[in-house]
Coordinates of C-alpha atoms in Angstrom, one line a residue:
Chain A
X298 CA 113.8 94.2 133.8
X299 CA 110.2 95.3 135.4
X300 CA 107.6 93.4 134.8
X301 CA 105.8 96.4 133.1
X302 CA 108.4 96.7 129.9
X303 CA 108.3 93.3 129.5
X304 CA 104.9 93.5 128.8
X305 CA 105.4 96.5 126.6
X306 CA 107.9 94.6 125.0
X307 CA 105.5 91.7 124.0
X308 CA 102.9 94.1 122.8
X309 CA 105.6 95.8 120.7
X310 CA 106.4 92.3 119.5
X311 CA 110.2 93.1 120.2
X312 CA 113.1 91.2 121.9
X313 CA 116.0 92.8 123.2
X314 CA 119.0 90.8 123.1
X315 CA 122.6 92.1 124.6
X316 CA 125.6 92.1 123.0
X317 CA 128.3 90.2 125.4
X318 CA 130.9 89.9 123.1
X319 CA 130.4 91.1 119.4
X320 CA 133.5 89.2 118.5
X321 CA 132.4 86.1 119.0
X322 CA 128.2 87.1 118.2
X323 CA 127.5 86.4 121.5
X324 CA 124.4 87.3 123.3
X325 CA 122.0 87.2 125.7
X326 CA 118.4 88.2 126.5
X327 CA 117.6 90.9 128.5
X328 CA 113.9 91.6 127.8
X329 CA 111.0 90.3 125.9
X330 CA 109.5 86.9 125.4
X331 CA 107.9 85.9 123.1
X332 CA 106.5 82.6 121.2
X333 CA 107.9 83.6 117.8
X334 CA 111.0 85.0 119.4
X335 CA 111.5 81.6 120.7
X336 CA 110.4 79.9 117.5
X337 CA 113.0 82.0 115.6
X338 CA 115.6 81.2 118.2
X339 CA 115.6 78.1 120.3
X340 CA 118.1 79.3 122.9
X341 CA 115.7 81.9 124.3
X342 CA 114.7 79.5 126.5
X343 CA 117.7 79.2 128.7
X344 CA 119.1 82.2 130.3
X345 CA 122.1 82.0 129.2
X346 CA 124.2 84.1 126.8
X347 CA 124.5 82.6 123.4
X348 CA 126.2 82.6 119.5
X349 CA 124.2 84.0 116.4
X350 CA 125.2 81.1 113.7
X351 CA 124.5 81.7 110.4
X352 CA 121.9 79.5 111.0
X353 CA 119.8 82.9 110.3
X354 CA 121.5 84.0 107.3
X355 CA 120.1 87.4 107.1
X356 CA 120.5 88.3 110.5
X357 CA 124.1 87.0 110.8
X358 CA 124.9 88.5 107.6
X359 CA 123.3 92.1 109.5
X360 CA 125.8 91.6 112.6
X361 CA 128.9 92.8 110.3
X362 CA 127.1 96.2 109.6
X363 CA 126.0 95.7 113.2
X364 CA 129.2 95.7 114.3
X365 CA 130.6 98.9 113.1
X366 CA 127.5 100.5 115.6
X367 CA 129.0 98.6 118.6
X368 CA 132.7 98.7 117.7
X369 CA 132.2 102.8 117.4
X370 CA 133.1 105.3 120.4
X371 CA 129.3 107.5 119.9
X372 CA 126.1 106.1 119.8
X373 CA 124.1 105.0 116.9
X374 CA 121.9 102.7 115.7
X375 CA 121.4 100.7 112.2
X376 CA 118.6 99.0 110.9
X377 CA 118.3 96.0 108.9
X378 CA 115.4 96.4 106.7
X379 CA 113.0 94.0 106.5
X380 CA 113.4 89.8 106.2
X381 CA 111.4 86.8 106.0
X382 CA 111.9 83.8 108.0
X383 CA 110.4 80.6 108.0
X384 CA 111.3 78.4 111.1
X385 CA 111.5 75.0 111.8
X386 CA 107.4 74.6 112.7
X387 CA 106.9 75.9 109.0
X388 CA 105.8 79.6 110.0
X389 CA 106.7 82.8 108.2
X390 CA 108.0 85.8 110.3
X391 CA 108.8 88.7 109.3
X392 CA 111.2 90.5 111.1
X393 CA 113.8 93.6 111.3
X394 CA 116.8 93.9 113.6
X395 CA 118.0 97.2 115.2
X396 CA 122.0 97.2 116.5
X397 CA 122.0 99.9 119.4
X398 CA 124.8 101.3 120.9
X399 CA 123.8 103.9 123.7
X400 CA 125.9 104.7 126.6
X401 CA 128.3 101.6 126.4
X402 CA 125.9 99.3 126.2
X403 CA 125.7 97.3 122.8
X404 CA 122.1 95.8 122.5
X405 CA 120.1 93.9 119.2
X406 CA 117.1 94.5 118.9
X407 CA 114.3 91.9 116.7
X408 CA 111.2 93.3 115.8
X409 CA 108.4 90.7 114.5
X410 CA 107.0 93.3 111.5
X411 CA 104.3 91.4 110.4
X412 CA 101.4 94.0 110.5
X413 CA 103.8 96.7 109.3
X414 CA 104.3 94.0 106.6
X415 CA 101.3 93.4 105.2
X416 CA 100.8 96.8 104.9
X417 CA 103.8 97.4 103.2
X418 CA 102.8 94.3 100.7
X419 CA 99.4 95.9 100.2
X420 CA 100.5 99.4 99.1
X421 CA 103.5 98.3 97.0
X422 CA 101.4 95.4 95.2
X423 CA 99.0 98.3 94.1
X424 CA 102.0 100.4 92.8
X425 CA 103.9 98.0 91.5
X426 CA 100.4 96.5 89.4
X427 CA 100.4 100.0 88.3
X428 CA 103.8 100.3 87.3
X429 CA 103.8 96.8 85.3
X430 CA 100.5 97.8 83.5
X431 CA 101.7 101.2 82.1
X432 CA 105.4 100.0 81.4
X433 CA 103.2 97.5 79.3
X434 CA 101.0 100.3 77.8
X435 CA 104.0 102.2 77.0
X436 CA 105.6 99.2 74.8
X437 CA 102.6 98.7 72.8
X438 CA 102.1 102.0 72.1
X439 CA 105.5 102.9 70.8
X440 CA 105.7 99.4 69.0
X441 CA 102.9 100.5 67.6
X442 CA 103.5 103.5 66.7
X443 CA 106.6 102.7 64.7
X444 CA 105.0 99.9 62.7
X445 CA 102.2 102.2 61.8
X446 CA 104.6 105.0 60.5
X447 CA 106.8 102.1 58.9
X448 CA 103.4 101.6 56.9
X449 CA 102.1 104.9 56.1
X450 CA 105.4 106.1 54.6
X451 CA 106.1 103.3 52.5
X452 CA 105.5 104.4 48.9
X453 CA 102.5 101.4 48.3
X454 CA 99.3 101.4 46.5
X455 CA 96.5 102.8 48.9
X456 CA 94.8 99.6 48.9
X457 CA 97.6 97.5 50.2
X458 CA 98.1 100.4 52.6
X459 CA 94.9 100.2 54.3
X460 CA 95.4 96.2 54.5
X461 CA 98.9 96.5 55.8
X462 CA 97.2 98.8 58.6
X463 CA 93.9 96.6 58.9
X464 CA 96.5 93.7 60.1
X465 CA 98.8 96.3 62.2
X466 CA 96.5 97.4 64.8
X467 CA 93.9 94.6 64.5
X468 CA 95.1 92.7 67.4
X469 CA 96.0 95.9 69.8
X470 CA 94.9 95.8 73.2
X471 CA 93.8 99.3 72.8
X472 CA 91.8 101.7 70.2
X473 CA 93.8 103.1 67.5
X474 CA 92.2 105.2 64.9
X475 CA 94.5 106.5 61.6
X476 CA 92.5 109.6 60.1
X477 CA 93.6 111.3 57.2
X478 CA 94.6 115.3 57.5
X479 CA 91.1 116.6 57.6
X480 CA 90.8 114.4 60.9
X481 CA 88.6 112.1 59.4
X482 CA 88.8 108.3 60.3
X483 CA 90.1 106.0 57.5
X484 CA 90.8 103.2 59.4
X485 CA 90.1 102.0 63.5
X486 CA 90.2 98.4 64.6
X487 CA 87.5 96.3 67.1
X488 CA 89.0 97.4 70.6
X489 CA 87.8 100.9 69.4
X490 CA 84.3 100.2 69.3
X491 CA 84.6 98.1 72.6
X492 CA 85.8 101.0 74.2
X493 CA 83.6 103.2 73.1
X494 CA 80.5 101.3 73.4
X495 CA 77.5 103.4 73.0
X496 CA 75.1 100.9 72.9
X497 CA 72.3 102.3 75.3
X498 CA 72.0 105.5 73.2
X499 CA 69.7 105.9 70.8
X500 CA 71.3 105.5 67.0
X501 CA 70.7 108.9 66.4
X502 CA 72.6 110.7 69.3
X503 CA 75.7 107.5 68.8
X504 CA 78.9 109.8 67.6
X505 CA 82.4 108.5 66.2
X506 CA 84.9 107.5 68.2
X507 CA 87.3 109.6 66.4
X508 CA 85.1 112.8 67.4
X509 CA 84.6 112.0 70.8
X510 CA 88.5 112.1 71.2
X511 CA 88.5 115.4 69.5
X512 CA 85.7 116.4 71.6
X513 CA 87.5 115.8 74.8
X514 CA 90.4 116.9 73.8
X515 CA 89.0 120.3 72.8
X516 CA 87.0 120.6 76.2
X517 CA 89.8 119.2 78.9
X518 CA 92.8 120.2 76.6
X519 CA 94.0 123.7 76.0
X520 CA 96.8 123.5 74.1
X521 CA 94.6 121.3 71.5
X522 CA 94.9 124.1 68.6
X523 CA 98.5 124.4 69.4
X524 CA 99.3 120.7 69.4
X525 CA 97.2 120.5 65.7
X526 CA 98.8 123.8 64.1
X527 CA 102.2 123.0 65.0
X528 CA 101.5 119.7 64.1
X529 CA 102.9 118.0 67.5
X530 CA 102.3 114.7 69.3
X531 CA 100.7 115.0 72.8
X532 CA 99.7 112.0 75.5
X533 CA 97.8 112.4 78.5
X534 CA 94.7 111.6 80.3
X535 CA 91.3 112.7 79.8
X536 CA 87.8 111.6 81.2
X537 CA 85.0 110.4 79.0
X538 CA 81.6 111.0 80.7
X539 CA 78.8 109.8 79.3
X540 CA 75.7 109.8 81.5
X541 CA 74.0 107.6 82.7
X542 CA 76.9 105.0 84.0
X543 CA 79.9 105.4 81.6
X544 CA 83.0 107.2 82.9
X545 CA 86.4 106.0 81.6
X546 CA 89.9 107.6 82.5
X547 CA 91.3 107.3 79.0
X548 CA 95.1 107.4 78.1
X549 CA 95.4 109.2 74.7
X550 CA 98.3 109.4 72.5
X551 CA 98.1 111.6 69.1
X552 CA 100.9 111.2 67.0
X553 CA 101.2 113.6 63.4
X554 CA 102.1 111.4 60.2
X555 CA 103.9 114.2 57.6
X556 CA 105.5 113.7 55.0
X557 CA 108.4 114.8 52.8
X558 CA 107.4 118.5 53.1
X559 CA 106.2 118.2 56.3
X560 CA 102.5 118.4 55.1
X561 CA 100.2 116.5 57.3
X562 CA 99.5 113.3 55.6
X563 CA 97.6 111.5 58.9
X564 CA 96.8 111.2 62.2
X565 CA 97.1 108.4 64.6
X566 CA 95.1 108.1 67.4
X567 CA 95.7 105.9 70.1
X568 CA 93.1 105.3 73.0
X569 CA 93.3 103.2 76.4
X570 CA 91.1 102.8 79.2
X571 CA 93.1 103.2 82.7
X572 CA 90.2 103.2 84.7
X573 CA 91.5 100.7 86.6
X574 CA 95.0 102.2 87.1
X575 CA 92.8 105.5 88.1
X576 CA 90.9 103.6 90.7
X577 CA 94.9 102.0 91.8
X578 CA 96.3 105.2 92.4
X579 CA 93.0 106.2 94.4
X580 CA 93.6 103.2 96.7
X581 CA 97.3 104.2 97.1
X582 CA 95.9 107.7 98.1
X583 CA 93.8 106.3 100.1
X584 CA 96.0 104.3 101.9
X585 CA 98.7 106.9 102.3
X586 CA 96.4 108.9 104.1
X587 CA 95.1 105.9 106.5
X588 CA 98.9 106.3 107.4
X589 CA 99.3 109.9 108.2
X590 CA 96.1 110.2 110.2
X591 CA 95.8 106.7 112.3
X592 CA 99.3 105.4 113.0
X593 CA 101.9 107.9 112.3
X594 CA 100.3 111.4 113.3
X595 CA 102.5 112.7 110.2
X596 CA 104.2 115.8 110.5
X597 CA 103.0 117.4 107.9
X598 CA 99.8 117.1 109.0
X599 CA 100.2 118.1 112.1
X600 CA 101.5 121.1 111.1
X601 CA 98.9 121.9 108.2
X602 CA 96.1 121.7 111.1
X603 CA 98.1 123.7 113.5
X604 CA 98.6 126.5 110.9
X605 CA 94.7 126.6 110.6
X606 CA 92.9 128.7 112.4
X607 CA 90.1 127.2 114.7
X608 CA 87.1 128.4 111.8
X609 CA 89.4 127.4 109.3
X610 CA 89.5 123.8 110.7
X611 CA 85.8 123.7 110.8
X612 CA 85.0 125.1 107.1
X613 CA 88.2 122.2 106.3
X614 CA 86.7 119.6 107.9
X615 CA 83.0 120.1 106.4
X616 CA 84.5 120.1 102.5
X617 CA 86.3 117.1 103.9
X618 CA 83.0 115.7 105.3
X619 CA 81.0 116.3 102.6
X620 CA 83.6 114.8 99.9
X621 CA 83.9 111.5 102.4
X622 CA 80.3 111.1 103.0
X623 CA 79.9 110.0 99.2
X624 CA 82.3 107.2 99.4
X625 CA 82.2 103.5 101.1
X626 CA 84.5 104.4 104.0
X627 CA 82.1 106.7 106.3
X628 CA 82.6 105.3 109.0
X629 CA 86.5 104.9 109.0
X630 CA 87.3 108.1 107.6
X631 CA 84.4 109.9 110.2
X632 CA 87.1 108.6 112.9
X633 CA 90.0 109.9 111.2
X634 CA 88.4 113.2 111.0
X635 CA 87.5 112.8 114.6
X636 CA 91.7 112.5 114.8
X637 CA 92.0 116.1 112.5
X638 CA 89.8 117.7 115.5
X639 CA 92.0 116.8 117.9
X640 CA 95.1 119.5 116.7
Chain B
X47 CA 129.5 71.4 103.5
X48 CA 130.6 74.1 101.3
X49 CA 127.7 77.0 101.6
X50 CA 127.3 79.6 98.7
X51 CA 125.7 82.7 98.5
X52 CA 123.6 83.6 95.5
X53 CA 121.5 87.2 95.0
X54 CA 119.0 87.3 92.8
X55 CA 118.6 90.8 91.3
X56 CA 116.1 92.1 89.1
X57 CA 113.6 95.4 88.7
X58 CA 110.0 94.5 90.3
X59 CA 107.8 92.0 88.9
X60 CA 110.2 90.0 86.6
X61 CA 109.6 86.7 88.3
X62 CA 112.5 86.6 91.0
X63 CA 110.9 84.7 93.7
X64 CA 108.5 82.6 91.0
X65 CA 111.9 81.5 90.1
X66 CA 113.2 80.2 93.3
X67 CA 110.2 78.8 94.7
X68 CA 110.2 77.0 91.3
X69 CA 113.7 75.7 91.8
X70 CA 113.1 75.0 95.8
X71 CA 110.2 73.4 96.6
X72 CA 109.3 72.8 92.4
X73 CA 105.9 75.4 93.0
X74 CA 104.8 77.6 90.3
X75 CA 101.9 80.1 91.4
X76 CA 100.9 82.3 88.8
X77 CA 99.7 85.1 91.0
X78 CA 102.4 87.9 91.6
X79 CA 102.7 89.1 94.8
X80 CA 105.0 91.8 95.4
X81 CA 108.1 90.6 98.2
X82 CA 109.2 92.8 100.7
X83 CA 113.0 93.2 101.6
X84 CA 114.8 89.7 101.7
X85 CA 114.1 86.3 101.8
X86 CA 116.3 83.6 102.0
X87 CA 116.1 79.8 100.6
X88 CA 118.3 76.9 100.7
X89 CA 118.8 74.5 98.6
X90 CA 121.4 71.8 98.7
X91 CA 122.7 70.6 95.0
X92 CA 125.2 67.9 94.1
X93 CA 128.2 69.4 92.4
X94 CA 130.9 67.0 91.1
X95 CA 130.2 64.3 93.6
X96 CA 130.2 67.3 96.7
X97 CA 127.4 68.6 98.5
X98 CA 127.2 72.1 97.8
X99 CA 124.3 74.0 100.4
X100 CA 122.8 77.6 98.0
X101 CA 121.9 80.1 100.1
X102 CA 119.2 81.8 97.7
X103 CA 118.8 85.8 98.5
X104 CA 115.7 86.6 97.0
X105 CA 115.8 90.1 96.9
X106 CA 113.0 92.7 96.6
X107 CA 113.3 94.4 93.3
X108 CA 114.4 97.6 93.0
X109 CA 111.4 100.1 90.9
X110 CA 110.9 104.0 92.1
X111 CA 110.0 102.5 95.7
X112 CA 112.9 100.6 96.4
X113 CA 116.6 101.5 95.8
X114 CA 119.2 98.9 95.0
X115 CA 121.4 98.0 97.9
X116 CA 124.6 97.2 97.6
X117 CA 125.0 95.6 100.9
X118 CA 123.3 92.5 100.3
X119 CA 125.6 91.2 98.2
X120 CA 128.6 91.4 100.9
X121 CA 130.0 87.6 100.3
X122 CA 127.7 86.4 97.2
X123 CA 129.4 83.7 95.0
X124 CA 127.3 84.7 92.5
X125 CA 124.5 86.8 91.0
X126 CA 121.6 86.1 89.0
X127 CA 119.9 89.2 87.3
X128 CA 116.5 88.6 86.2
X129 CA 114.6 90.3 83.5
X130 CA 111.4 89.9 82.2
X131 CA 110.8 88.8 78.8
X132 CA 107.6 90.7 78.2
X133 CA 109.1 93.8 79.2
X134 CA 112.0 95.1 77.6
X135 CA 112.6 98.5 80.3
X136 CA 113.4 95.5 82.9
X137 CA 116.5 94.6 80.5
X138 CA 117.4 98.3 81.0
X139 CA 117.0 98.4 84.4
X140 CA 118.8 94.4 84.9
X141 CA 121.3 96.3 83.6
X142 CA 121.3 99.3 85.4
X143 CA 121.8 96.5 88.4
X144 CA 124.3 94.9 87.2
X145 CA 126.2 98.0 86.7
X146 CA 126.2 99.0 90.6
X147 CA 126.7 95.7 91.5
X148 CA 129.7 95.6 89.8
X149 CA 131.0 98.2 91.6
X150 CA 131.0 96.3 95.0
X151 CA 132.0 93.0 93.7
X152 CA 133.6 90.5 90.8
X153 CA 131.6 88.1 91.7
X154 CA 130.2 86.0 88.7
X155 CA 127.2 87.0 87.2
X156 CA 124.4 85.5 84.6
X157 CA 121.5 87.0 83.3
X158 CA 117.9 84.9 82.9
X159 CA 115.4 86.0 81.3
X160 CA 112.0 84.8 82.4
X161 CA 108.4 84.4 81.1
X162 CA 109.8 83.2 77.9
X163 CA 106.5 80.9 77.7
X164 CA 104.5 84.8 77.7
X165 CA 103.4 86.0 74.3
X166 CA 106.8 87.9 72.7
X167 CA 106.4 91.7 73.7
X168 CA 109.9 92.0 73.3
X169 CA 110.8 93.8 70.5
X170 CA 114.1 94.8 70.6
X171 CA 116.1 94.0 67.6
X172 CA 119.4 91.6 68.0
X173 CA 122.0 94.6 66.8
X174 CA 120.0 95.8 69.9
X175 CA 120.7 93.0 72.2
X176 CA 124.2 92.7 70.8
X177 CA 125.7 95.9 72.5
X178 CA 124.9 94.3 75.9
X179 CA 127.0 90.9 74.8
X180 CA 130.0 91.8 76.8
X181 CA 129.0 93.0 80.0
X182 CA 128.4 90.0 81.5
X183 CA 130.0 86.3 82.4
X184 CA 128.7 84.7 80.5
X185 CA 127.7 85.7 76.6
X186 CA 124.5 86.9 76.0
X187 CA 123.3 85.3 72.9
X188 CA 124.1 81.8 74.6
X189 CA 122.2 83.1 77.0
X190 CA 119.4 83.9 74.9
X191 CA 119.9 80.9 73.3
X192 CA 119.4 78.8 76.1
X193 CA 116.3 79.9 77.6
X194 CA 114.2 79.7 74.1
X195 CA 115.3 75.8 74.3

């Protein structure tokens, strides 16, 4: 093996190991050399052919898919998917094996993954935090919903209604307001005035938090008439601007409380600030597209800017510019523009 | 030394790794970070006077971004699905898992819930609760039972 792919090997982080005899897990090196390789497994250091114990569970676990690549008459390759492996100095490596079969030759292949790692871990912690927060907001919100309803069609005095409710949705995580038909607010608990916090406006310009729902549902909303004639529940996002430094993503949920005639009797209004889910899904964006236009060169990508035309590229790429220039990441994201260019 | 293979299954986030870092090296972290394909522990436990060595798959749970693989469990002893008390979709989806698992092995299998020390979010009724009873080794109410102690 030339010096020259063993080198490219190293900077690959990759060993190449041969199959001698895939009956007995036998192998030997052929190429690559590395410090972790040999961490992982101690027999690297001789040249000499040698067994895969289960020592490495994982990996001698892999050699039975492994072996239906090497035991077949065509080439083909399998992957492992990705493992962690702590060795005996106490490191962590993680690692993928690739079984080979091309032209009679039957090689394993052990990639050390750790940058393709970490990025993995990054982007999936982000979409999984996002996932565990709105399976949680999704539980509340129908918990609460049915314990509200419970209440409001329960044939009790009005008082005890309104303390039944008071004790209901005091302790929400999020703003609930009950309003009676005419959309007026009978009862909302404390995380409703947290959320909508007016405090640097003047008294006089402060409005409800019951109409500033309305009012955003009115503006970003337009099947709001429909969803109050037909008397229908709705949930979605809309964004609550208020200069000079408030701007929430909110989650609303409106539910219709009728009763035996299916007259409206109330209206529950559920309110949640996903801001920070919002800015989440930005940084998955964000990182997706670090992907497509550094390492990968993406297909789809490619393709986009070669279906451009050259002016078309340019008038892209100063919309592009221009949206960039008002975030953090100038400088990174000048450099992948400097890659779009390039198609 | 008799070695035995044990998965743990589970949707994201439920506490899988928590779990047997817990039981391995007796380490409870409280930040969740996310684990990437498979890791595997080992952990050597007396059994009726015989050393028996676990070999602890820590598997990454499956969500929208990562299908359940059936492969891993080629060989398990056993299976542990994990679901997460605060959330009751992950009973679902424990046992949506336990469902294709089932289909490439007979292995035995328990359920744990975990985070039972979390504020109760769970709010599934026990008529609920009792339709799942059967599907597993071992019943579900003892189960239940069990981890409230």
């Amino acid at each position: 093996m030339s010096t020259l792919l063993n080198n490219l090997l190293n900077a690959l982080e990759q060993i190449v190991l041969e199959v001698v005899d895939y009956k007995t897990d036998t192998v030997k090196l052929v190429a690559g050399e590395a410090d972790w390789a040999k961490e992982l497994l101690p027999q690297l250091s001789s040249d000499s052919p040698f067994i895969l114990d289960d020592n490495i569970a994982f990996l001698y676990d892999f050699l039975f898919d492994a072996k239906q690549v090497w035991n077949a008459s065509s080439n083909g390759s399998i992957r492992s998917g990705f493992w962690t492996e702590v060795t005996a100095h106490h490191n962590q490596l993680h690692l993928e094996a690739v079984a080979i079969k091309q032209e009679n030759e039957n090689l394993l292949l052990i990639i050390n993954q750790s940058n393709e790692f970490k990025f993995r871990q990054t982007t999936l912690q982000s979409a999984r935090e996002m996932l565990l927060s709105n399976d949680r907001l999704v539980e509340q919100n129908q918990y609460l919903h049915n314990r509200i309803l419970t209440i409001l069609k329960k044939p009790t005095k009005q008082n005890d209604i309104l303390i039944a409710l008071t004790k209901a949705i005091e302790n929400a995580g999020f703003a609930v307001v009950i309003t009676n038909k005419k959309l007026k607010t009978i009862i909302e608990n404390t995380a409703t005035k947290s959320l909508f916090d007016q405090q640097y406006l003047p008294i006089s310009e402060v409005k409800k938090p019951i109409d500033i729902i309305l009012s955003l549902m009115q503006n970003q909303l337009p099947e709001f008439d429909r969803i109050m004639s037909t008397k229908s529940s709705w949930d979605g996002e809309l964004c609550w601007i208020l200069p000079p430094s408030t701007l929430k993503w909110l989650k609303i949920a409106v539910y219709p409380v009728t009763n035996e005639f299916n007259e409206i009797k109330n209206w529950i209004f559920f309110a949640n600030d996903i801001s920070n889910v919002k800015y989440l899904v930005q940084r998955n964006e964000q990182l997706a597209l670090h992907d497509i236009l550094y390492s990968q060169n993406y297909p789809i990508a490619l393709v986009f800017g070669k279906r451009l035309s050259r002016k078309q590229q340019k008038r892209l790429l100063s919309i592009y510019f221009t949206l960039i220039s008002t975030s953090s990441e100038v400088i990174t994201n000048t450099l992948a523009m400097k890659k779009v260019t390039n198609f | 030394m008799i070695q035995k293979k044990i998965c743990l299954l589970g949707a994201s986030s439920v506490g899988k790794t928590s779990l047997v870092k817990q039981f391995v090296e007796g380490i409870f972290n409280e930040k969740y970070l996310t684990t990437i394909g498979v890791k595997v522990d080992k952990k050597l436990v007396e059994v009726n006077d015989q050393s028996v060595q676990l070999m602890l798959w820590d598997i990454e749970g499956n969500d929208q971004y990562n299908v359940f693989q059936e492969r891993y469990l080629r060989g398990a002893a056993g299976y542990i699905i994990v679901v997460d008390h605060t959330r009751s979709s992950s009973l679902l989806e424990g046992i949506d898992i336990h469902t294709l698992a089932r289909q490439v092995t007979s292995a035995p299998a328990i359920l744990v819930i975990n985070k039972s020390d979390l504020p109760k979010q769970w709010h599934w009724q026990d008529y609920e609760l009792e339709q799942y009873k059967d599907i597993l080794i071992i019943n579900f109410q003892q189960v239940l039972k069990q981890v409230s102690k």
